[in-house]
XYZ file of C-alpha atoms in Angstrom:
747
model
C 126.418 105.999 216.641
C 126.438 109.518 215.233
C 129.500 111.693 215.579
C 129.624 115.417 215.062
C 131.486 117.218 212.258
C 130.966 114.256 209.954
C 127.967 112.483 211.502
C 127.685 108.725 211.003
C 124.330 107.372 212.089
C 123.667 104.633 214.639
C 121.710 102.053 212.717
C 120.819 99.215 215.066
C 120.723 96.186 212.786
C 121.558 93.302 215.057
C 124.926 92.658 213.454
C 126.604 91.664 216.685
C 123.829 89.240 217.565
C 124.027 87.523 214.215
C 127.800 87.304 214.376
C 127.654 85.702 217.787
C 125.078 83.193 216.586
C 127.221 82.273 213.622
C 130.228 82.042 215.884
C 128.324 79.767 218.228
C 127.279 77.529 215.353
C 130.786 77.353 213.952
C 132.290 76.624 217.334
C 129.729 73.890 217.849
C 130.575 72.456 214.448
C 134.156 72.454 215.556
C 133.243 69.608 217.869
C 132.396 67.477 214.803
C 135.670 68.257 213.019
C 137.694 65.563 214.768
C 140.717 63.553 213.848
C 140.274 59.864 212.935
C 141.259 58.828 216.477
C 138.092 60.305 217.973
C 135.046 58.131 218.561
C 131.721 59.154 217.120
C 130.034 58.659 220.476
C 132.225 61.150 222.291
C 131.861 63.614 219.445
C 128.080 63.481 219.453
C 127.817 63.681 223.233
C 130.223 66.625 223.417
C 128.285 68.378 220.680
C 124.889 67.790 222.310
C 126.147 68.847 225.746
C 127.553 72.069 224.318
C 124.276 72.936 222.595
C 122.334 72.158 225.786
C 124.558 74.465 227.824
C 126.035 71.609 229.875
C 129.589 72.808 229.596
C 131.022 70.607 232.355
C 129.811 67.459 230.582
C 131.139 68.769 227.274
C 134.542 69.340 228.854
C 134.572 65.778 230.212
C 133.902 64.341 226.762
C 136.534 66.559 225.199
C 139.095 65.443 227.790
C 138.299 61.851 226.947
C 138.816 62.614 223.277
C 142.077 64.353 224.082
C 143.347 61.199 225.804
C 142.784 59.342 222.551
C 144.582 61.911 220.422
C 146.763 64.384 222.306
C 148.325 65.902 219.195
C 145.092 67.176 217.636
C 144.916 70.910 218.379
C 141.222 71.033 217.440
C 140.342 69.314 220.690
C 142.183 72.007 222.617
C 140.349 74.609 220.517
C 136.991 73.117 221.411
C 137.969 73.019 225.084
C 138.944 76.695 224.973
C 135.613 77.563 223.381
C 133.623 75.547 225.923
C 135.512 77.099 228.833
C 134.850 80.530 227.330
C 131.105 79.880 227.252
C 131.258 78.339 230.704
C 132.594 81.633 232.077
C 129.681 83.508 230.533
C 131.877 84.794 227.678
C 133.786 87.001 230.113
C 137.325 85.616 229.625
C 137.965 87.257 226.273
C 141.631 87.920 226.967
C 142.246 84.300 227.895
C 140.492 83.068 224.764
C 142.564 85.401 222.606
C 145.799 84.048 224.096
C 144.642 80.452 223.633
C 143.777 81.019 219.990
C 147.122 82.687 219.376
C 148.963 79.745 220.953
C 147.021 77.291 218.768
C 147.866 79.262 215.656
C 151.535 79.080 216.567
C 151.107 75.361 217.198
C 149.973 74.648 213.645
C 152.856 76.842 212.367
C 150.647 79.101 210.275
C 150.616 82.876 210.287
C 147.828 85.152 209.187
C 150.032 86.645 206.478
C 150.848 83.187 205.071
C 148.074 82.291 202.661
C 149.408 78.731 202.187
C 148.513 77.944 205.779
C 144.847 78.467 204.985
C 144.768 75.646 202.428
C 143.780 73.361 205.278
C 140.038 73.934 205.479
C 139.765 72.844 209.084
C 142.155 75.579 210.231
C 139.823 78.257 208.896
C 137.546 77.891 211.900
C 140.465 78.835 214.135
C 141.072 81.995 212.123
C 137.392 82.852 212.059
C 137.255 82.664 215.855
C 140.329 84.884 216.013
C 138.661 87.438 213.734
C 135.584 87.453 215.981
C 137.698 88.164 219.068
C 139.568 90.971 217.278
C 136.241 92.414 216.144
C 134.844 92.669 219.663
C 138.106 94.088 220.997
C 137.878 96.861 218.337
C 141.012 95.655 216.590
C 139.428 96.077 213.207
C 142.544 96.034 211.040
C 143.619 92.632 212.413
C 140.097 91.262 211.952
C 139.972 92.523 208.358
C 143.328 90.962 207.492
C 142.111 87.581 208.755
C 138.697 87.914 207.110
C 140.155 88.821 203.715
C 142.339 85.707 203.804
C 139.312 83.582 204.722
C 137.408 85.176 201.850
C 139.749 83.468 199.386
C 138.952 79.955 200.686
C 135.163 79.958 201.120
C 134.167 77.634 198.279
C 134.513 74.319 200.212
C 132.404 75.567 203.111
C 128.680 75.413 203.693
C 126.475 78.418 203.008
C 126.067 79.256 206.694
C 129.771 79.606 207.390
C 130.394 81.487 204.135
C 127.554 83.857 204.939
C 128.959 84.458 208.417
C 132.366 85.392 206.964
C 130.725 87.695 204.403
C 128.647 89.500 207.027
C 131.654 89.844 209.321
C 133.712 91.438 206.548
C 130.860 93.727 205.498
C 130.398 94.946 209.052
C 134.132 95.530 209.426
C 134.262 97.493 206.181
C 131.406 99.707 207.337
C 133.018 100.267 210.738
C 136.205 101.376 208.989
C 134.298 103.576 206.491
C 134.916 101.485 203.372
C 131.400 101.374 201.879
C 132.559 100.504 198.338
C 134.146 97.257 199.500
C 131.065 96.455 201.574
C 128.771 96.935 198.569
C 130.959 94.663 196.453
C 130.762 91.863 199.022
C 126.994 92.301 199.318
C 126.659 91.978 195.542
C 128.718 88.765 195.600
C 126.678 87.419 198.506
C 123.466 88.184 196.647
C 124.648 86.134 193.665
C 125.714 83.255 195.892
C 122.348 83.197 197.641
C 120.580 82.938 194.269
C 122.852 80.109 193.172
C 122.383 78.342 196.498
C 118.598 78.529 196.259
C 118.729 77.025 192.760
C 120.934 74.165 193.951
C 118.668 73.536 196.932
C 115.595 73.441 194.697
C 116.996 70.482 192.722
C 117.163 68.266 195.815
C 113.428 68.166 196.596
C 113.121 64.421 195.888
C 115.216 63.544 198.943
C 113.509 62.740 202.226
C 115.200 65.520 204.063
C 115.107 67.820 201.080
C 111.935 69.572 202.244
C 113.313 70.397 205.681
C 116.635 71.524 204.272
C 114.900 73.719 201.732
C 112.708 75.322 204.385
C 115.690 75.956 206.624
C 117.694 77.373 203.755
C 114.811 79.595 202.622
C 114.425 81.029 206.117
C 118.151 81.742 206.224
C 118.005 83.450 202.824
C 115.067 85.665 203.867
C 116.848 86.729 207.039
C 119.980 87.390 205.028
C 118.096 89.541 202.503
C 116.706 91.772 205.246
C 120.163 92.153 206.729
C 121.694 92.838 203.297
C 119.234 95.675 202.652
C 120.157 97.244 205.985
C 123.847 96.939 205.174
C 123.296 98.617 201.811
C 121.503 101.527 203.474
C 124.407 101.990 205.856
C 126.865 101.923 202.953
C 124.922 104.459 200.893
C 124.597 106.738 203.917
C 128.368 106.719 204.305
C 128.693 107.518 200.600
C 126.152 110.375 200.936
C 124.120 108.839 198.104
C 120.517 109.909 198.720
C 118.920 108.386 195.622
C 120.357 104.906 196.084
C 119.676 105.096 199.824
C 116.033 106.025 199.247
C 115.594 102.969 197.035
C 117.076 100.645 199.634
C 115.089 102.229 202.475
C 111.886 101.033 200.791
C 113.248 97.485 200.679
C 114.190 97.667 204.362
C 110.724 98.851 205.355
C 109.143 96.066 203.275
C 111.280 93.303 204.771
C 111.732 94.508 208.379
C 108.628 96.676 208.821
C 108.577 99.312 211.564
C 111.265 97.618 213.598
C 113.807 99.568 215.593
C 116.662 99.018 213.097
C 114.560 100.105 210.117
C 113.262 103.223 211.894
C 116.777 104.191 212.955
C 117.963 103.788 209.370
C 115.100 105.826 207.960
C 115.693 108.515 210.574
C 119.335 108.618 209.539
C 118.280 108.993 205.921
C 116.060 111.971 206.730
C 118.851 113.449 208.838
C 121.176 113.168 205.854
C 118.704 115.067 203.658
C 118.162 117.806 206.242
C 114.619 116.834 207.293
C 115.439 117.120 210.978
C 111.910 117.229 212.346
C 110.963 114.096 210.454
C 114.127 112.406 211.736
C 113.089 113.235 215.310
C 109.596 111.828 214.705
C 111.018 108.571 213.385
C 113.322 108.226 216.383
C 110.463 108.862 218.795
C 108.300 106.266 217.039
C 110.880 103.511 217.572
C 110.166 101.189 220.483
C 113.605 100.892 222.033
C 112.222 99.170 225.121
C 111.603 95.962 223.136
C 115.186 95.775 221.917
C 117.384 93.270 223.799
C 119.872 94.650 226.260
C 123.575 95.286 225.691
C 124.569 91.968 227.240
C 122.883 90.116 224.354
C 123.474 92.514 221.477
C 126.366 94.691 222.593
C 124.295 97.800 221.872
C 122.789 100.287 224.299
C 119.677 101.512 222.519
C 118.873 104.305 224.960
C 122.391 105.667 224.700
C 122.216 105.783 220.899
C 118.720 107.260 220.984
C 119.780 110.265 223.100
C 123.007 110.654 221.143
C 121.165 110.770 217.821
C 118.748 113.358 219.173
C 121.747 115.438 220.225
C 123.223 115.218 216.720
C 119.930 116.320 215.154
C 119.643 119.349 217.418
C 123.293 120.161 216.765
C 122.518 120.291 213.043
C 119.489 122.480 213.767
C 121.687 124.958 215.646
C 119.997 124.240 218.998
C 123.214 123.611 220.863
C 121.843 123.864 224.404
C 119.304 121.151 223.673
C 122.019 119.160 221.958
C 124.284 119.187 225.017
C 121.289 118.194 227.165
C 120.711 115.087 225.052
C 124.412 114.242 224.985
C 124.509 114.358 228.779
C 121.521 112.004 228.859
C 123.402 109.659 226.542
C 126.459 109.774 228.808
C 124.305 108.916 231.811
C 122.804 105.935 229.992
C 126.260 104.818 228.892
C 127.651 105.031 232.440
C 124.641 103.130 233.751
C 125.163 100.396 231.167
C 128.878 100.156 231.937
C 128.100 99.884 235.645
C 125.769 96.962 234.924
C 128.436 95.291 232.827
C 131.031 95.664 235.580
C 133.067 98.376 233.882
C 132.386 100.920 236.598
C 131.315 103.490 234.049
C 134.822 104.823 233.503
C 135.546 103.022 230.265
C 138.989 101.882 231.437
C 138.650 98.113 231.590
C 142.002 97.087 230.136
C 142.070 93.352 230.722
C 138.733 92.573 229.028
C 137.743 90.339 231.910
C 134.475 90.322 233.786
C 132.505 91.704 230.817
C 130.805 89.485 228.208
C 132.615 89.658 224.899
C 129.488 90.678 223.016
C 129.114 93.680 225.342
C 132.650 95.050 224.899
C 131.431 97.324 222.105
C 128.605 98.759 224.209
C 130.795 101.394 225.875
C 130.574 104.592 223.796
C 132.039 106.953 226.393
C 134.791 108.457 224.266
C 132.526 108.942 221.250
C 130.018 110.758 223.450
C 132.735 112.900 225.018
C 133.843 113.856 221.516
C 130.294 114.968 220.671
C 129.931 116.830 223.972
C 133.198 118.678 223.420
C 132.192 119.879 219.956
C 128.792 120.968 221.239
C 130.246 122.845 224.221
C 132.683 124.629 221.921
C 129.737 125.922 219.886
C 127.928 127.064 223.020
C 130.913 129.145 224.105
C 132.182 127.037 227.005
C 135.760 126.322 225.902
C 137.060 125.082 229.269
C 134.299 122.480 229.593
C 134.822 121.502 225.956
C 138.554 121.142 226.596
C 137.944 118.713 229.467
C 135.796 116.521 227.217
C 138.082 116.606 224.179
C 141.302 116.053 226.139
C 139.837 112.777 227.379
C 138.642 111.779 223.909
C 142.018 112.499 222.313
C 143.570 109.741 224.424
C 141.718 107.268 222.213
C 141.429 109.201 218.942
C 144.942 110.636 218.947
C 145.297 110.137 215.174
C 142.438 112.512 214.350
C 143.944 115.843 213.167
C 140.608 117.640 213.392
C 140.286 116.725 217.054
C 143.680 118.335 217.759
C 142.455 121.478 215.988
C 139.356 121.557 218.183
C 141.551 121.321 221.287
C 143.587 124.275 220.041
C 140.378 126.233 219.444
C 139.359 125.571 223.036
C 142.674 127.006 224.219
C 142.314 130.058 221.969
C 138.763 130.749 223.113
C 139.747 130.374 226.762
C 142.632 132.857 226.446
C 141.325 135.432 224.004
C 140.048 137.643 226.884
C 137.790 140.648 226.434
C 134.524 141.567 228.013
C 131.109 140.364 227.010
C 130.372 143.591 225.168
C 133.616 143.299 223.264
C 132.711 139.775 222.180
C 129.431 141.098 220.860
C 131.229 143.614 218.690
C 130.335 146.696 220.764
C 133.056 149.119 221.899
C 133.293 149.740 225.625
C 135.299 152.106 227.774
C 136.670 149.131 229.700
C 138.433 148.042 226.546
C 140.308 151.373 226.426
C 140.980 152.147 230.097
C 142.876 149.365 231.837
C 143.076 150.903 235.313
C 143.188 154.160 237.284
C 146.179 154.846 239.550
C 146.279 157.447 242.335
C 143.748 160.002 243.512
C 143.134 163.700 243.129
C 145.902 165.648 241.464
C 148.020 162.507 241.062
C 145.230 160.533 239.448
C 146.479 158.745 236.319
C 144.550 156.805 233.654
C 146.383 153.718 232.313
C 145.284 152.832 228.800
C 145.012 149.146 227.973
C 147.702 147.448 225.953
C 146.388 145.069 223.311
C 149.437 142.854 223.234
C 148.248 139.308 223.658
C 149.415 137.659 226.845
C 148.964 134.184 228.175
C 149.706 134.134 231.876
C 146.571 132.539 233.270
C 147.573 128.925 232.849
C 151.197 128.799 231.823
C 153.106 130.386 234.728
C 155.529 127.850 236.160
C 154.111 124.987 234.100
C 155.435 122.933 231.224
C 153.898 123.525 227.817
C 153.186 119.801 227.487
C 150.818 119.772 230.466
C 147.272 119.385 229.069
C 145.771 122.676 230.221
C 143.939 125.270 228.142
C 147.001 127.440 227.494
C 148.348 128.940 224.300
C 151.533 126.894 224.673
C 149.504 123.708 224.677
C 147.497 125.042 221.725
C 150.751 125.319 219.763
C 151.504 121.666 220.532
C 148.019 120.603 219.438
C 148.320 122.489 216.149
C 151.745 120.990 215.532
C 150.286 117.515 216.028
C 147.429 118.309 213.660
C 149.812 119.442 210.917
C 151.994 116.353 211.326
C 148.970 114.075 210.972
C 147.958 115.622 207.664
C 149.383 114.095 204.463
C 151.930 116.045 202.489
C 150.482 118.769 200.315
C 150.141 117.738 196.672
C 148.960 119.625 193.650
C 145.487 118.580 192.541
C 145.334 116.373 189.484
C 142.444 116.925 187.125
C 142.437 113.317 185.959
C 142.238 111.893 189.447
C 139.481 114.331 190.399
C 137.440 113.388 187.340
C 137.948 109.687 187.986
C 136.922 110.059 191.630
C 133.803 111.981 190.629
C 132.841 109.354 188.079
C 133.409 106.528 190.562
C 131.295 108.260 193.211
C 128.502 108.834 190.703
C 128.543 105.214 189.599
C 128.489 104.124 193.232
C 125.423 106.248 193.921
C 123.418 104.797 191.029
C 124.496 101.172 191.027
C 124.599 98.516 193.700
C 128.360 98.334 193.623
C 128.761 95.062 191.751
C 130.736 96.748 188.972
C 133.697 97.355 191.281
C 135.422 94.033 190.756
C 138.541 95.204 192.575
C 136.681 96.305 195.669
C 137.850 93.488 197.891
C 141.442 93.807 196.738
C 141.411 97.551 197.374
C 142.601 98.594 193.896
C 141.581 102.038 192.758
C 139.343 102.640 195.705
C 138.504 106.140 196.798
C 138.593 105.014 200.418
C 142.352 104.547 200.134
C 142.672 108.274 199.364
C 140.737 109.373 202.435
C 142.259 110.507 205.709
C 141.030 108.699 208.802
C 139.326 110.937 211.352
C 137.652 108.486 213.702
C 135.113 108.578 215.207
C 133.949 110.886 212.401
C 133.830 109.971 208.737
C 137.121 110.039 206.810
C 138.201 113.333 205.298
C 138.189 113.657 201.542
C 140.919 115.435 199.622
C 139.260 118.859 199.572
C 138.271 118.563 203.227
C 141.899 117.813 204.103
C 142.992 120.974 202.297
C 140.339 123.039 204.088
C 141.485 121.579 207.394
C 145.083 122.445 206.554
C 144.099 126.082 205.946
C 142.266 126.270 209.275
C 145.220 124.777 211.146
C 147.658 127.224 209.535
C 145.423 130.194 210.422
C 145.180 129.112 214.053
C 148.911 128.390 214.140
C 149.693 131.926 213.000
C 147.356 133.371 215.629
C 148.862 131.270 218.429
C 152.413 132.101 217.355
C 151.560 135.814 217.524
C 150.104 135.329 220.991
C 153.315 133.637 222.127
C 155.510 136.319 220.558
C 157.052 133.978 217.974
C 156.819 136.394 215.064
C 158.986 134.450 212.621
C 156.897 131.323 213.060
C 153.707 133.369 212.755
C 154.936 134.887 209.491
C 155.861 131.433 208.209
C 152.395 130.044 208.943
C 150.654 133.098 207.480
C 152.639 132.925 204.245
C 151.937 129.199 203.917
C 148.263 129.948 204.455
C 148.206 132.585 201.704
C 149.856 130.156 199.271
C 147.187 127.488 199.731
C 144.946 126.707 196.778
C 141.176 127.187 197.085
C 141.605 129.378 200.142
C 138.347 130.751 201.537
C 137.873 134.493 201.691
C 137.747 134.610 205.477
C 141.045 132.777 205.945
C 142.707 134.848 203.224
C 141.658 137.984 205.107
C 143.082 136.611 208.351
C 146.262 135.501 206.605
C 147.004 139.042 205.443
C 146.301 140.446 208.911
C 148.489 137.914 210.703
C 151.323 138.363 208.206
C 151.149 142.149 208.649
C 151.200 141.831 212.444
C 154.278 139.597 212.323
C 156.063 141.886 209.870
C 155.374 144.967 211.976
C 156.755 143.203 215.038
C 159.871 142.417 212.977
C 160.169 146.109 211.997
C 159.396 145.386 208.346
C 156.785 148.098 207.959
C 156.950 148.370 204.172
C 156.211 144.664 203.726
C 153.376 144.914 206.245
C 151.790 147.803 204.300
C 151.634 145.551 201.226
C 149.544 143.020 203.152
C 147.311 145.757 204.593
C 146.165 146.972 201.183
C 142.323 147.077 201.332
C 142.190 145.753 197.773
C 143.425 142.411 199.062
C 139.993 141.839 200.586
C 137.457 140.694 197.996
C 135.531 138.085 199.964
C 134.922 137.316 203.644
C 132.766 134.221 203.277
C 133.487 131.447 205.762
C 134.143 128.015 204.310
C 132.716 126.106 201.379
C 130.040 123.486 200.872
C 130.992 120.221 202.563
C 130.697 116.790 201.062
C 127.737 115.868 203.213
C 125.529 118.455 201.529
C 123.717 116.701 198.726
C 123.339 119.063 195.728
C 120.649 116.875 194.202
C 116.999 117.813 193.965
C 115.796 114.774 195.873
C 115.053 116.545 199.150
C 111.925 114.800 200.342
C 108.495 116.075 201.239
C 109.406 118.433 204.072
C 111.457 121.593 203.566
C 115.066 121.549 204.628
C 115.628 123.528 207.797
C 118.440 125.974 208.279
C 121.317 124.819 210.440
C 121.154 127.935 212.589
C 124.875 128.611 212.280
C 125.695 132.286 211.944
C 128.865 134.292 211.555
C 130.128 135.625 214.911
C 129.424 139.325 215.385
C 133.074 139.993 216.199
C 133.984 139.050 212.649
C 133.513 141.491 209.711
C 130.084 140.866 208.249
C 130.865 142.342 204.832
C 133.710 143.239 202.528
C 133.262 146.909 203.480
C 133.758 146.168 207.176
C 136.800 144.032 206.402
C 138.358 146.769 204.310
C 137.691 149.264 207.101
C 139.556 146.895 209.430
C 142.442 146.891 206.971
C 142.465 150.703 206.908
C 142.531 150.920 210.712
C 145.570 148.656 210.777
C 147.142 150.503 207.856
C 146.880 153.682 209.900
C 148.807 151.976 212.699
C 151.516 151.015 210.225
C 151.829 154.602 208.974
C 152.135 155.784 212.583
C 155.131 153.540 213.050
C 156.741 155.308 210.104
C 155.753 158.727 211.535
C 153.505 159.392 208.531
C 150.723 160.876 210.616
C 148.863 162.561 207.748
C 148.443 159.214 205.977
C 147.452 157.596 209.268
C 144.786 160.263 209.846
C 143.383 159.762 206.336
C 143.193 155.995 206.800
C 141.528 156.434 210.165
C 138.795 158.777 208.942
C 138.243 156.833 205.737
C 137.747 153.640 207.725
C 135.465 155.377 210.247
C 133.254 156.636 207.425
C 132.811 153.096 206.054
C 131.339 151.487 209.174
C 128.805 152.253 211.860
C 129.984 154.164 214.920
C 129.290 151.166 217.168
C 131.433 148.938 214.949
C 134.590 151.012 215.387
C 137.021 148.941 217.507
C 138.557 150.513 220.583
C 142.011 150.018 219.034
C 141.021 152.584 216.420
C 139.923 154.980 219.167
C 143.313 154.553 220.813
C 144.909 155.337 217.474
C 142.892 158.576 217.299
C 144.034 159.486 220.826
C 147.639 158.860 219.837
C 147.334 161.086 216.769
C 145.884 163.953 218.820
C 148.634 163.642 221.411
C 151.229 163.771 218.661
C 149.532 166.929 217.348
C 149.492 168.499 220.814
C 145.680 168.453 221.185
C 145.506 167.096 224.720
C 141.950 168.297 225.389
C 140.660 166.685 222.194
C 142.383 163.442 223.121
C 140.655 163.491 226.515
C 137.277 164.058 224.857
C 137.851 161.024 222.623
C 138.584 158.894 225.708
C 135.576 160.216 227.652
C 133.108 159.826 224.784
C 134.684 156.560 223.655
C 134.312 157.524 220.003
C 136.181 159.273 217.239
C 135.102 162.931 217.165
C 134.025 164.201 213.721
C 135.712 167.547 214.463
C 139.192 166.073 214.279
C 140.416 167.843 211.140
C 143.632 169.476 212.224
C 146.771 168.391 210.458
C 149.965 167.494 212.140
C 152.941 169.823 211.705
C 156.321 168.294 210.900
C 157.814 169.958 213.985
C 155.461 168.117 216.299
C 156.447 164.676 215.107
C 158.051 162.531 217.712
C 159.259 159.026 217.801
C 156.275 156.762 217.354
C 155.606 153.879 219.637
C 154.309 150.604 218.308
C 150.542 150.354 218.352
C 148.692 147.059 218.408
C 146.692 145.956 215.430
C 142.974 145.509 215.816
C 142.694 141.936 214.680
C 139.311 140.228 214.873
C 139.037 137.186 217.009
C 139.651 133.908 215.240
C 136.300 132.773 213.871
C 135.140 129.253 214.480
C 135.655 127.484 211.193
C 133.009 125.161 209.820
C 132.875 121.909 211.763
C 131.015 119.984 209.177
């Protein structure tokens, strides 16, 4: 499944099917692992009945065996497994409780490695790991699988391979590709050693059949291993290594659905979006088994991946269309599975265990919310993201997106104002009275938030600025503490990433133990890829900028100043956020009647760059870009934001003029106003600056000129009169003409 911001591709590789087959084989073998009190006849009959699907007969034989030896827990384990299959694999919760009771019966805990010395108990733990896997409890499944990994030598190749594949899939689901590559390298060596051992036993009668069976298993494992490697290299953003493995996948699996999905993901990673769409369209998803057998809804992933591609191309309306199609397919699949399409089945009953992972509702809602936010529909995006955050509440970037929805929904302004064009409606708020008593009420630019918050608690999840403050506070708390960058660690991380992109990963001997792994330094942001160190710092800057804006909107000037100063002290701060930091700090200082400090922030020389964001980790700087040209993402800077350093400095001068007005320095204010007006186009002059010109003329006693400025909605070039000291009056506070908060990069 792909997820926006840090897309991770849906590569349909049949992992769940293979795991279930291995589980079925191991559970069947469990019937042969009997205590000495069991008769061989009952064991063989129970085993044959289980394989034939005659679960009632298998239960009868197991009950007879239990009468012979009531203390052997393995009989109870086999009965639990048979009853689970008898129910159509729908009693997952009951099976989980039974396995937990059996583990307590043998007095062994998962954390106690000594309890795994008994080889026969390992099947119990493997079954537990499978249940945790399907219930999306990945950390518990990994802890069990890593303990099993230490005791795999006495087992047959089939069981060892099943444990390896389970761990690899879990590592990929938790975005630990380095550990997955290490296990694949170990598995590759073991398969070579196993084939050599099997070749020496050809003189036996059954040696030929065993060799053929083992060879078929090795070939199937090789195809699966190549697909796993592609998934790992895609997560590592390693195009060269991924391209090499893609060829192996196409040679072993051909034009199958998994291979085409993987190749499409590879082209998506390189920016060849049209080729990625062609590969997706060429896949025959109708031939893929349904979600009841594989736990994967192919149609849902197909539409979702198309939505991600069009999102990257900047075609957001098409993207939301495909995401809605994916949601419809997901709801239809959930309805067939008995989930009702609402994704709220809490007891895990009535749905086959292998199909528990088929519901992708919250991932799709996450994608829809991000897409709707780009389209400019913040309220609809808020409804999607507020439902997704119930599951992904530990994702700080998701909390930031919720705050952005609240900001966009409450920023106000007309359509022309959003496009950067001044309008008379932005100056004149209303007209009171008629005739001689007719009065024009000029608009106040003080930010208010009364649409959603009147009479409501701030904790109620509505698109209000109060709730935005809570979301931003959550996002900051989820980020790790700020640390100074270390050159040695950065160099070591770069070298490790480069070695991982050129080698298969076998050099990382500590991968399974987790020592020195870059994945441990990443911040989890499920369902997206983890955030690297620089991405965390960029996210921190964006959260601080939004926090300052929201605090200003709520009138909390001290908190706004605190956030703005923290933002300006961040390392590697982008030019756009530095510009906003100075503006927000100046606004807070002026509200606190610290005009001199605000003038320092409003110095036009503080603006040297207004670029938005930096290159993300998913952009591959290498030259290996493929045959087709890379398409532009279609993302453009909003028109309400200064498009150049000159426009940004003009914005600073407009606000500096407001600051001088508060100090009754009208001559300096007039100079700043006309200097700023000469730097930008007439249509780019904000209406706050026009109000400032009106105020200056009223202070100078030029009432007629002030009326002409209001009627023409522009600063008149004939305004050259100076203000006399006698005409100075007490200045009222004027609002600053801050640009709307730009949407930071979501990549």
